[in-house]
Short mmCIF file of C-alpha atoms in Angstrom, two decimals:
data_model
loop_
_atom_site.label_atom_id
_atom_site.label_comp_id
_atom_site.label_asym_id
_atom_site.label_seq_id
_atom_site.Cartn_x
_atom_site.Cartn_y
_atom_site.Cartn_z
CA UNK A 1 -34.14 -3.31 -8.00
CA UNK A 2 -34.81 -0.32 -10.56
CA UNK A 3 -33.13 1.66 -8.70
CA UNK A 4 -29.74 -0.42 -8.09
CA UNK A 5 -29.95 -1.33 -11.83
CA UNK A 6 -29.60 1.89 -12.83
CA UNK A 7 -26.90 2.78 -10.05
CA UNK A 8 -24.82 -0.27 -11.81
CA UNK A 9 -25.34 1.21 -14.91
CA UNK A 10 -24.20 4.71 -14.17
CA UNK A 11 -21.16 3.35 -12.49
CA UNK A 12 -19.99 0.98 -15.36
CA UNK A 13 -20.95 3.83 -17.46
CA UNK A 14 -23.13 2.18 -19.62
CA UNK A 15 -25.99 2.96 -21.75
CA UNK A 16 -29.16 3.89 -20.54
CA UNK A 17 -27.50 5.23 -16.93
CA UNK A 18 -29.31 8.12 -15.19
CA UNK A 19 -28.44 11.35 -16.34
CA UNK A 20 -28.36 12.64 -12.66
CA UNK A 21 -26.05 10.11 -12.12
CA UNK A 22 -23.40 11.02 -15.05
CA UNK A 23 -21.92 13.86 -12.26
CA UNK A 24 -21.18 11.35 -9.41
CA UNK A 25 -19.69 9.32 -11.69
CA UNK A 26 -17.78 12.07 -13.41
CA UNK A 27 -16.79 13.52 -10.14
CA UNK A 28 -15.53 10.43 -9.03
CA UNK A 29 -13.78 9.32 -11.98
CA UNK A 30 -11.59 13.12 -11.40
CA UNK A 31 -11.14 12.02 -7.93
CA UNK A 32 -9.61 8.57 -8.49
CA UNK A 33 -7.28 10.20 -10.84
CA UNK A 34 -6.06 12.73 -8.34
CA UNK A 35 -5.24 10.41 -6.05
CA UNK A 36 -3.54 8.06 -8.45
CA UNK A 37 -1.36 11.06 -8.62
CA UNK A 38 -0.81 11.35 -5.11
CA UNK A 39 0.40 7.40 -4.82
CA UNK A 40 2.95 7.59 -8.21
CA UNK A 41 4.08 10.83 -6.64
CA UNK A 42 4.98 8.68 -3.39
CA UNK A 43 6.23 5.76 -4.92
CA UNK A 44 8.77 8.00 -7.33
CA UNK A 45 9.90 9.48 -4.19
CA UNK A 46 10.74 6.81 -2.54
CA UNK A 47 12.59 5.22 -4.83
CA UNK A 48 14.40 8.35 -5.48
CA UNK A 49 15.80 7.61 -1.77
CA UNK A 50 16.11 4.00 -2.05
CA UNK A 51 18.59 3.95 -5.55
CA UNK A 52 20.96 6.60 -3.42
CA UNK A 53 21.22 4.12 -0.40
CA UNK A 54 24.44 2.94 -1.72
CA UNK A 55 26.17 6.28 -1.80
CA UNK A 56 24.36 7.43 1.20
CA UNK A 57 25.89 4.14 2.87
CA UNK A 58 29.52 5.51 1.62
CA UNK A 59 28.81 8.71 2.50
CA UNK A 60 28.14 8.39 6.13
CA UNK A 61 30.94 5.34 7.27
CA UNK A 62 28.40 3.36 7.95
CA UNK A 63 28.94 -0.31 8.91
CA UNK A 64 26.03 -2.78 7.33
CA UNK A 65 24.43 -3.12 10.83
CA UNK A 66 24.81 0.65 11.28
CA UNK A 67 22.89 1.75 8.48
CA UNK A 68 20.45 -0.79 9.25
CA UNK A 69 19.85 0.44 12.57
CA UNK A 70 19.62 4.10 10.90
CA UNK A 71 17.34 2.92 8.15
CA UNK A 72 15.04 1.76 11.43
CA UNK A 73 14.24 5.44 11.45
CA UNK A 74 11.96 5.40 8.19
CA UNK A 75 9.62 2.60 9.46
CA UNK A 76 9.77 4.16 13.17
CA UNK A 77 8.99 7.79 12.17
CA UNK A 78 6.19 6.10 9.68
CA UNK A 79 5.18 3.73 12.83
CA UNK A 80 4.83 6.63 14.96
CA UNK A 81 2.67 8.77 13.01
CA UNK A 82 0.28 6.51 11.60
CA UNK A 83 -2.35 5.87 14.39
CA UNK A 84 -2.25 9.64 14.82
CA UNK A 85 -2.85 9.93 11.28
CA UNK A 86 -6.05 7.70 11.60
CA UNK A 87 -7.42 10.35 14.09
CA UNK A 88 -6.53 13.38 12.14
CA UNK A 89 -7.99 12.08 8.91
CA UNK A 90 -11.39 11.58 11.43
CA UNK A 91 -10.98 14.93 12.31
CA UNK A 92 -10.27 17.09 9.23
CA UNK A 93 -10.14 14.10 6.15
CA UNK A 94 -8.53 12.45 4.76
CA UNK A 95 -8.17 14.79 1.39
CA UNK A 96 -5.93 17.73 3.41
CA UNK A 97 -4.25 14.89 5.50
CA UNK A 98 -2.64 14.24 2.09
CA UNK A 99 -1.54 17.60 0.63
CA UNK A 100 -0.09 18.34 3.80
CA UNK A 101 1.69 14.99 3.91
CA UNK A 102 3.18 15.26 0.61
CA UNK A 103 3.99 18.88 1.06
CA UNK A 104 6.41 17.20 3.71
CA UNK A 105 7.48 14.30 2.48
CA UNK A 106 8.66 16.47 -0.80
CA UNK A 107 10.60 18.88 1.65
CA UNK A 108 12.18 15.83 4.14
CA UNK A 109 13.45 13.84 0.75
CA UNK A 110 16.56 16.27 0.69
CA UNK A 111 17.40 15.89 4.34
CA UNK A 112 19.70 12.30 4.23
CA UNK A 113 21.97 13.82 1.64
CA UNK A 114 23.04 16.14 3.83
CA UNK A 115 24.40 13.95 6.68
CA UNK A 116 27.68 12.53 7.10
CA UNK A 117 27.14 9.56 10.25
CA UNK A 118 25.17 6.99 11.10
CA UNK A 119 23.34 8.46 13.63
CA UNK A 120 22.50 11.61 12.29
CA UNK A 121 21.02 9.78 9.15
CA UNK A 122 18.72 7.64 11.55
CA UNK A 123 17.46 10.85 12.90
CA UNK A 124 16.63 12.81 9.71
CA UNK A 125 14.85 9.61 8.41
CA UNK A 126 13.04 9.91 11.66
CA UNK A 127 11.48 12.71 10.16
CA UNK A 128 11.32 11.80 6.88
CA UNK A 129 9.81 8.11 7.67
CA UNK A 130 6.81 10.44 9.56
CA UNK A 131 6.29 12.30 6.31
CA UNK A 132 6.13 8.99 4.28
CA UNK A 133 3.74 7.21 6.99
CA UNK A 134 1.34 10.47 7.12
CA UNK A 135 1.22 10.18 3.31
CA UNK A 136 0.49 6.44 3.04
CA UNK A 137 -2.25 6.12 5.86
CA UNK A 138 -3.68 9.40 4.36
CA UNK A 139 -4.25 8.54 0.79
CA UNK A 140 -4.92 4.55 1.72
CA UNK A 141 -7.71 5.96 3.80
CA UNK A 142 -9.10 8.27 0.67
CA UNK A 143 -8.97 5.68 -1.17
CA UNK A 144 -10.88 2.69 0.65
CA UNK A 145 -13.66 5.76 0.75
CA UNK A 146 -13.70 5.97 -2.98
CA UNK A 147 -13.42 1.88 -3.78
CA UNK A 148 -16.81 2.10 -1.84
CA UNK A 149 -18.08 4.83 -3.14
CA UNK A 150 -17.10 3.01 -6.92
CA UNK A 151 -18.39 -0.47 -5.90
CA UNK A 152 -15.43 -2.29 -7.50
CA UNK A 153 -12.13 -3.53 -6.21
CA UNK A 154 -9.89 -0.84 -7.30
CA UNK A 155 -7.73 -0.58 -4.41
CA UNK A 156 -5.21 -2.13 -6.24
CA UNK A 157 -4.90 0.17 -9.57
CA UNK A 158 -3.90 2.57 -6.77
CA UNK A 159 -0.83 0.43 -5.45
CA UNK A 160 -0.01 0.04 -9.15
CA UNK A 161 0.34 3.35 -9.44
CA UNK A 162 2.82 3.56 -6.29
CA UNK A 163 4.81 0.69 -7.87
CA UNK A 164 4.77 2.83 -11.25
CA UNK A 165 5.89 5.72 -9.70
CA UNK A 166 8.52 3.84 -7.87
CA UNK A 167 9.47 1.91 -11.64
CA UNK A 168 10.12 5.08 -12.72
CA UNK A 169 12.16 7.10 -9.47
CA UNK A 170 14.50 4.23 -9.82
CA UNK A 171 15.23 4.15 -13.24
CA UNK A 172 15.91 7.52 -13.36
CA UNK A 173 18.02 7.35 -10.02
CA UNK A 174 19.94 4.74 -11.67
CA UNK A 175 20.49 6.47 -15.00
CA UNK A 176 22.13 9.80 -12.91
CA UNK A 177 23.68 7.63 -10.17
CA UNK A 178 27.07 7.92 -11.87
CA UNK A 179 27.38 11.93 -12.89
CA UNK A 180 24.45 13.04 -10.11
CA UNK A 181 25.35 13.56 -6.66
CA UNK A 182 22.80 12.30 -4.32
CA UNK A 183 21.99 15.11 -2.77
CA UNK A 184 21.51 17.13 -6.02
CA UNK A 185 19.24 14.74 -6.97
CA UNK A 186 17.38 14.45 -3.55
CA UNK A 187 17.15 18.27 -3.66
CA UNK A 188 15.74 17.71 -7.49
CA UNK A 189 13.69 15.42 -6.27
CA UNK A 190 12.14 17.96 -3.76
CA UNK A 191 11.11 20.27 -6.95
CA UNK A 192 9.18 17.46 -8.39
CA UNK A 193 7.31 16.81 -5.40
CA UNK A 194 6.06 20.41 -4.26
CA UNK A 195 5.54 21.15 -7.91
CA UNK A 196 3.17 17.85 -8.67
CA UNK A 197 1.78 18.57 -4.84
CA UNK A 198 1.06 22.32 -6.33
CA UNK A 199 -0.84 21.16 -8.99
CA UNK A 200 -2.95 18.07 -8.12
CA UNK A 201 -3.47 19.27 -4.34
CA UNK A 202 -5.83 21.83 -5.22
CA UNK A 203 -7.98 19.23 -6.79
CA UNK A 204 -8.04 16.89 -4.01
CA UNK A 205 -9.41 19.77 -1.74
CA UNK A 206 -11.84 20.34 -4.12
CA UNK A 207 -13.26 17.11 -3.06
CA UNK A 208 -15.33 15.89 -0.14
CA UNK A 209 -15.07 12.11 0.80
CA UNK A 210 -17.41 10.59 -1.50
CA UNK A 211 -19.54 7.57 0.75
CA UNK A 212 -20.55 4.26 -0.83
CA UNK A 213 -24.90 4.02 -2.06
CA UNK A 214 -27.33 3.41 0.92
CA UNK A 215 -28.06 5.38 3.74
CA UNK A 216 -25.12 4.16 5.73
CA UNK A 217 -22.51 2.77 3.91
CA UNK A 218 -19.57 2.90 6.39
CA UNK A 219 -20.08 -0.25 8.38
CA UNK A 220 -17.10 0.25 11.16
CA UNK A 221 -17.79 3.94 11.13
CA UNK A 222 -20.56 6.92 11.40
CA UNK A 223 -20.37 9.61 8.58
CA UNK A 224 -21.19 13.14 9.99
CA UNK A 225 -19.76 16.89 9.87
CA UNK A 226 -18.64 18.46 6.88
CA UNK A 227 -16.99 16.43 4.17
CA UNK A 228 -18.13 13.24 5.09
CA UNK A 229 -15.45 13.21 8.01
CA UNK A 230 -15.77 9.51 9.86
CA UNK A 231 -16.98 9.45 13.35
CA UNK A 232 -15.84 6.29 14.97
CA UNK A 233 -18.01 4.06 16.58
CA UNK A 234 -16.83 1.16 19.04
CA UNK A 235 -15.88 -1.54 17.06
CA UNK A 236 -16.48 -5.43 18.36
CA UNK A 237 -13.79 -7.74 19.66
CA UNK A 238 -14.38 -9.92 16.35
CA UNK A 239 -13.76 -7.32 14.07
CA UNK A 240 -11.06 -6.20 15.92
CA UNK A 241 -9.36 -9.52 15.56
CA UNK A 242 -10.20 -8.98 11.80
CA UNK A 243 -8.38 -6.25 11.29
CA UNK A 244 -5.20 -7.57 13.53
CA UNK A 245 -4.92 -10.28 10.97
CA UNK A 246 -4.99 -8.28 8.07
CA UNK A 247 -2.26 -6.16 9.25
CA UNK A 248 -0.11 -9.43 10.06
CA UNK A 249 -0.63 -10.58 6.10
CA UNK A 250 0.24 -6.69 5.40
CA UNK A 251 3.71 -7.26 8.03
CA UNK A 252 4.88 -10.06 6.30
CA UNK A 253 4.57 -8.41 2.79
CA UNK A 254 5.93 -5.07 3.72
CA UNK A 255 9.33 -6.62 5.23
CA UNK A 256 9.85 -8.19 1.77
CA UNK A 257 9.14 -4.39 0.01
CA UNK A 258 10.99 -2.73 2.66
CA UNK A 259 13.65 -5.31 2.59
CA UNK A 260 14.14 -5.22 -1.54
CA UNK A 261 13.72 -1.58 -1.36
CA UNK A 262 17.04 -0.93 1.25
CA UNK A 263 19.06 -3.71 0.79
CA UNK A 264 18.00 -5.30 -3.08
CA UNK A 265 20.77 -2.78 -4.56
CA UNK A 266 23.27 -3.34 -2.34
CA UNK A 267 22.86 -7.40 -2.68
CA UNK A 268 23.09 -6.82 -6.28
CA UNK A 269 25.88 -4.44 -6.06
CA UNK A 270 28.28 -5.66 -3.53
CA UNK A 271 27.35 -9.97 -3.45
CA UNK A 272 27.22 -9.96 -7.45
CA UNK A 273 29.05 -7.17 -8.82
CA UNK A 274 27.07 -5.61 -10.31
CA UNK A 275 27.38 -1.63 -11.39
CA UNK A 276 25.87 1.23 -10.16
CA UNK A 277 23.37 1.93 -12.38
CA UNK A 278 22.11 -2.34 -13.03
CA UNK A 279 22.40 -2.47 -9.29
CA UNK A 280 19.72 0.29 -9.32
CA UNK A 281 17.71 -1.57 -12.01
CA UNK A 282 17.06 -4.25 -9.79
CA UNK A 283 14.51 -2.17 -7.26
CA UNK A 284 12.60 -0.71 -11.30
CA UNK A 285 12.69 -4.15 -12.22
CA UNK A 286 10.67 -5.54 -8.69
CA UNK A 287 8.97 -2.18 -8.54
CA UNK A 288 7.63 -3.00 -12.69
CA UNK A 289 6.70 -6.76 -11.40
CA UNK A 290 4.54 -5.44 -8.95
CA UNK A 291 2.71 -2.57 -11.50
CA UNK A 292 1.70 -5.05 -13.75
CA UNK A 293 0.66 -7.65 -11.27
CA UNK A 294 -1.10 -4.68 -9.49
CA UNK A 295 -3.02 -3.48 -13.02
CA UNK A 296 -4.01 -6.76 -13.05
CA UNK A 297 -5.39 -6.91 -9.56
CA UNK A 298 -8.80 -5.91 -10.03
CA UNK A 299 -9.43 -8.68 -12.55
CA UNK A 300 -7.65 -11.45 -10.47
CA UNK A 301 -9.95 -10.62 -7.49
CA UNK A 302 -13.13 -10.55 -9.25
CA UNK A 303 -12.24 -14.07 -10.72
CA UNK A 304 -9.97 -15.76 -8.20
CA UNK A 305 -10.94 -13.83 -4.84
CA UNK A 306 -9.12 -12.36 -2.10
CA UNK A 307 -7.95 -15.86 -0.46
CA UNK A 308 -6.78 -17.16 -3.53
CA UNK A 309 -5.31 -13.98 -4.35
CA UNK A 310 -3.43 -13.74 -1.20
CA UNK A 311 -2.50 -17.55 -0.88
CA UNK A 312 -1.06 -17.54 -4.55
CA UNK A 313 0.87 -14.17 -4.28
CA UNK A 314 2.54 -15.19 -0.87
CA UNK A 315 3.70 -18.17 -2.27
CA UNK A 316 5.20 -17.14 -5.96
CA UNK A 317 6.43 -14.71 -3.80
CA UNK A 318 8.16 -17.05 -1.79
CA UNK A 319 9.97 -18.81 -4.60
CA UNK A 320 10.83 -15.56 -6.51
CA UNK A 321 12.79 -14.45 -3.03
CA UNK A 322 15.10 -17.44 -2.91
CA UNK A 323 15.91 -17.12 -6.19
CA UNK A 324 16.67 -13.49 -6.13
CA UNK A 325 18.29 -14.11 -2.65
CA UNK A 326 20.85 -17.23 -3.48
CA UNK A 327 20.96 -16.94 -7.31
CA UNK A 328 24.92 -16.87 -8.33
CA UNK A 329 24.41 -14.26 -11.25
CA UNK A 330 23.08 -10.70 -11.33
CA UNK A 331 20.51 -11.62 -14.21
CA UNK A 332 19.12 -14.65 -12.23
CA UNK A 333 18.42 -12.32 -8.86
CA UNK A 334 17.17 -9.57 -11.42
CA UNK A 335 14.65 -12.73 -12.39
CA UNK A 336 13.93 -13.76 -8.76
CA UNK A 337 13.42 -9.85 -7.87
CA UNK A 338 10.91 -9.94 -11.06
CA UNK A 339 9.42 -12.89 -9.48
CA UNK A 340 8.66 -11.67 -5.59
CA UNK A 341 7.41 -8.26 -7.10
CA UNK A 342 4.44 -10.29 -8.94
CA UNK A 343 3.70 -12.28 -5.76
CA UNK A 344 3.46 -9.96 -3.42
CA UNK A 345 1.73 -7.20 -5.74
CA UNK A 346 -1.43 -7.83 -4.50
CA UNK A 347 -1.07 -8.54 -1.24
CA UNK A 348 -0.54 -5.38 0.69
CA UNK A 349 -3.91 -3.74 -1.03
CA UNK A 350 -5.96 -6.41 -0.25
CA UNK A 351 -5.14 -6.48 3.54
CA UNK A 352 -5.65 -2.38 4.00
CA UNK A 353 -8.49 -2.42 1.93
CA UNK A 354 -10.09 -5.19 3.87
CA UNK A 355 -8.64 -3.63 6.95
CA UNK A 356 -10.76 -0.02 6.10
CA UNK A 357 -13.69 -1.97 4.90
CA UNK A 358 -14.22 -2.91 8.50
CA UNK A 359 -12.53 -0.26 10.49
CA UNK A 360 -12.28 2.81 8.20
CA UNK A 361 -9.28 5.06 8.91
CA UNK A 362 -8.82 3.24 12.28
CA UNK A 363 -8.72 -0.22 10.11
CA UNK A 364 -6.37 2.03 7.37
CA UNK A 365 -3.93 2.95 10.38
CA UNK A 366 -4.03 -0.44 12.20
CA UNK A 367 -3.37 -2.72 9.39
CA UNK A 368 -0.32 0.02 7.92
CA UNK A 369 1.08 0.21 11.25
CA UNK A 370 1.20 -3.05 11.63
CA UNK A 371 2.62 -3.69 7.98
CA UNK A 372 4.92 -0.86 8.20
CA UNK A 373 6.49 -3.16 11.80
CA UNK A 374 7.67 -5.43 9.00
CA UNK A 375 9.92 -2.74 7.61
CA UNK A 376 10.45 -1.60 11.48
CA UNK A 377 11.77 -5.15 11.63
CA UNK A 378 13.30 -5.36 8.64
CA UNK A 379 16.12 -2.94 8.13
CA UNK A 380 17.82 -3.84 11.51
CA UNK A 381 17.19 -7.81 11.10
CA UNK A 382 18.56 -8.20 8.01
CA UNK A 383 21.14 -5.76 8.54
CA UNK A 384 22.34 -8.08 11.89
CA UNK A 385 21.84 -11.41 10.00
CA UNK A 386 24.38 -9.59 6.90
CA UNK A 387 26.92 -9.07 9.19
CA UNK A 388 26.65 -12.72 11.13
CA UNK A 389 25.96 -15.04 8.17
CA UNK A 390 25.83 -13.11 4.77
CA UNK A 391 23.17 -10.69 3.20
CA UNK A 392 21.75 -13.18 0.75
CA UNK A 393 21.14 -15.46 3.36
CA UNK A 394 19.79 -12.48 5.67
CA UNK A 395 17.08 -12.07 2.04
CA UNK A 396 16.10 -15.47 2.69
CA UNK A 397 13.92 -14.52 5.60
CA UNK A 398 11.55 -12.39 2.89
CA UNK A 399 10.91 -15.90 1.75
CA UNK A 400 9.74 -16.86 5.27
CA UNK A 401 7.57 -14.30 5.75
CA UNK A 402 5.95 -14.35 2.37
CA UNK A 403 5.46 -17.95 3.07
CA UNK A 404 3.90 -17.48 6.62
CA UNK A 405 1.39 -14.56 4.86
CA UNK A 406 0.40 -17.05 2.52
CA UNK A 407 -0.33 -19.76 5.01
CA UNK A 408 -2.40 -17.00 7.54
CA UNK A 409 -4.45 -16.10 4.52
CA UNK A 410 -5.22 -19.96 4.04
CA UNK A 411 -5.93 -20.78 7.48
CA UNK A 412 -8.31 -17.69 7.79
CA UNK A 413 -10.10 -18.88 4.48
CA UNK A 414 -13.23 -19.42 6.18
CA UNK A 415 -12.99 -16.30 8.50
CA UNK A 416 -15.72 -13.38 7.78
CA UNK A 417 -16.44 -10.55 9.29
CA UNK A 418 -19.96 -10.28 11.59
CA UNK A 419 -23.07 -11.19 9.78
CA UNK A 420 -24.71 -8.71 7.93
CA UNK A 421 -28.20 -7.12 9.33
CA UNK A 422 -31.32 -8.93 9.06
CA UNK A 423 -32.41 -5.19 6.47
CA UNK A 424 -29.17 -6.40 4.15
CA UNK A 425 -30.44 -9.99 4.00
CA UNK A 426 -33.73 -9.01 3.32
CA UNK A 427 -32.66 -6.67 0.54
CA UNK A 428 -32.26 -3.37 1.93
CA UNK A 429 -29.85 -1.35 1.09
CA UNK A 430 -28.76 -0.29 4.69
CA UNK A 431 -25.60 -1.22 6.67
CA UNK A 432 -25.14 -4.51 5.61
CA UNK A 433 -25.27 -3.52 1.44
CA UNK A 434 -24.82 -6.41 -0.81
CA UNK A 435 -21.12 -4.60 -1.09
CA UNK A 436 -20.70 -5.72 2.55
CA UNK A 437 -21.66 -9.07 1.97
CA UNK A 438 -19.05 -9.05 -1.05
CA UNK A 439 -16.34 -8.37 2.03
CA UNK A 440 -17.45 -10.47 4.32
CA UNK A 441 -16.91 -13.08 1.72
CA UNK A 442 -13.32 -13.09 1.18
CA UNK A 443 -12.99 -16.73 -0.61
CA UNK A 444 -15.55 -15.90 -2.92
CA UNK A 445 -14.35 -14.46 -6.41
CA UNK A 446 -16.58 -11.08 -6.76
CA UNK A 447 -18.20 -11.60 -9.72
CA UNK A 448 -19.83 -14.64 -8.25
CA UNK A 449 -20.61 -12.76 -5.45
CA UNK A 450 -22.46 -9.86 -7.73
CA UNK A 451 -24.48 -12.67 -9.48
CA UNK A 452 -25.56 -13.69 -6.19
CA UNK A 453 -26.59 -10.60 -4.83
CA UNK A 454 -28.79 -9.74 -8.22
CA UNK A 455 -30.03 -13.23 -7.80
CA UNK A 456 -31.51 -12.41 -4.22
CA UNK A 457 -32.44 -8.98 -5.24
#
């Protein structure tokens, strides 16, 4: 107990913390900001993209079923890449699977400007939907190493920064979306990201993949090589099943981002009338929803827990959709897109995070691939549904799906992962950590969980 006392100490920074363990913590602290870099930077780029959808739409012809058939292309091109990802981020880590990423998602950003039909728009997006998976599996998987490594559910000050990052790409996109042509500002926008890539990548490969306390701290996988790259080990049918339903919750979320993030602006633009630029305000406003219910993530899960988190945030999501979908004025969807951004803030983290807590990068990959399907499913559906009944009632299946995440996360409330080794509930800090049992205990708020685990230590 000494010893984890002062390991608590030294990572809450707190008096009295082991001077040996002030560099750790320092190194870490560097490292989560570099990587909180790395998500604004991919959340500003994307919705750099998304605010030019509109023009890109005018651009090209396209018909509201075409372009959702060519929007298919970013969630294939992610779909595609992602399990791949998972190995390569095994193979070399996770920390150069990023810079490389961004390097090309910063260079593919230009490419939809440049087209002038349906189809060849699907195709670039092919390539620049890889970039954009590569990235996200990546830095997801960096990250779940580094929320063990820190003890504390952080995952989510992460996804605030993406939704930051995305805040700000779109208020900017709508602020030059009247004297900017899109593709000088997709070109600008390739600048910003090989110039922030430039700066914070270096720092990132300065890095190794930090691993949580204990001797072996990566349940679902075996750390060895250089850099703490993840060796894979077999992983059960249960926890298998585990990570499948994560990445359902994580499918049902990521159709209602993917569906607010390609179609919001046009709903607001072309069902309500609303201008350029406030039709471009509507994706900042859902995207500054979900930073400040995401900056408030880490708190809400140590008091409420990750079922009630989930439960709650599917269905305020829920509600918020319908609203944004079949309100009859621009300000009431702005409030309904306000609404859904706070729900389902929260959401997607928890189920990747969970998802690498059992798997690691294999959990990472599984649970984005599957929650990138929902934007694979998304983009066409909705686009077929506009053109057969109407695009706000197309929206209204985002309130479905939030709904159905919210009940999957209820019904698996008593769901854990396998027991813990007979070492962890004796007190030993090996596979089965007192972190682990913190997991495995998704209903139970994690400061509860802490007082538990000091209790039996």
């Amino acid at each position: 107990m000494p010893n984890l006392n002062k390991l608590r100490t030294a990572i809450s920074g707190g008096r009295g913390g082991d001077p040996a363990g002030d560099a750790p913590l320092s190194s870490l602290t560097r490292l989560r900001i570099t990587l909180t870099v790395f998500f604004a930077l991919d959340g500003f780029l994307f919705a750099g993209w998304v605010v030019r959808i509109p023009a890109i739409k005018q651009q090209t012809g396209a018909s509201a079923s075409d372009l959702g058939l060519a929007l298919l292309g970013v969630s294939a091109g992610a779909v595609v890449t992602m399990m791949f990802t998972g190995r390569m981020c095994r193979r070399f880590g996770s920390h150069p699977v990023t810079v490389v990423s961004s390097v090309l998602l910063a260079l593919s950003i230009a490419l939809p400007a440049q087209t002038h039909s349906a189809l060849t728009l699907g195709l670039v997006l092919l390539v620049f939907g890889a970039a954009y998976g590569s990235l996200n599996v990546s830095m997801n998987s960096a990250a779940v190493d580094l929320v063990a490594a820190m003890r504390r559910p952080v995952m989510s000050s992460f996804h605030a920064a993406f939704s930051l990052g995305g805040m700000v790409g779109a208020g900017l996109g709508g602020l030059v979306a009247g004297g900017l042509s899109a593709s000088a500002h997709l070109l600008a926008l390739t600048g910003v990201g090989l110039l922030v890539t430039a700066l914070a990548g270096p720092s990132l490969l300065r890095h190794t993949a930090p691993t949580a306390p204990g001797p072996d701290p990566a349940p679902a996988a075996v750390r060895g090589g250089a850099g703490g790259k993840a060796v894979p080990r077999r992983l059960d049918r249960r926890t298998r099943r585990l990570v499948v339903l994560f990445g359902v919750i994580a499918l049902c979320t990521a159709y209602g981002e993917g569906a607010l993030a390609d179609w919001g602006a046009l709903h607001l633009a072309q069902d309500l009338d609303a201008g350029a630029g406030l039709a471009a305000a509507g994706y900042s406003l859902f995207a500054l929803a979900m930073t400040v219910g995401r900056l408030s993530g880490t708190a809400l899960l140590e008091r409420l827990g990750q079922t009630r988190t989930l439960v709650a945030g599917g269905a305020v999501a829920a509600l918020g959709m319908l609203l944004g979908a079949l309100a009859p004025t621009t300000w009431l969807a702005l409030l309904g897109f306000a609404v859904t951004g706070l729900g389902l803030a929260n959401i997607f983290p928890v189920a990747v995070a969970r998802a690498g807590a059992l798997a690691g990068p294999s959990g990472v990959a599984a649970a984005s691939t599957l929650g990138y399907g929902g934007m694979l499913l998304g983009p066409p559906a909705i686009g077929f549904l506009a053109d057969w009944f109407s695009l706000p009632v197309a929206l209204t299946t985002v309130a479905l799906l939030a709904g159905a995440a919210a009940l999957i996360a209820y019904s698996a409330r008593n769901v854990s992962a396998p027991e813990p080794t007979s070492a962890a509930r004796s007190g030993t800090p090996a596979e089965g950590t007192r972190e682990a049992v913190r997991e495995v205990r998704a209903d139970v708020p994690a400061d509860a969980t802490a007082r538990t685990a000091h209790q039996e230590g």
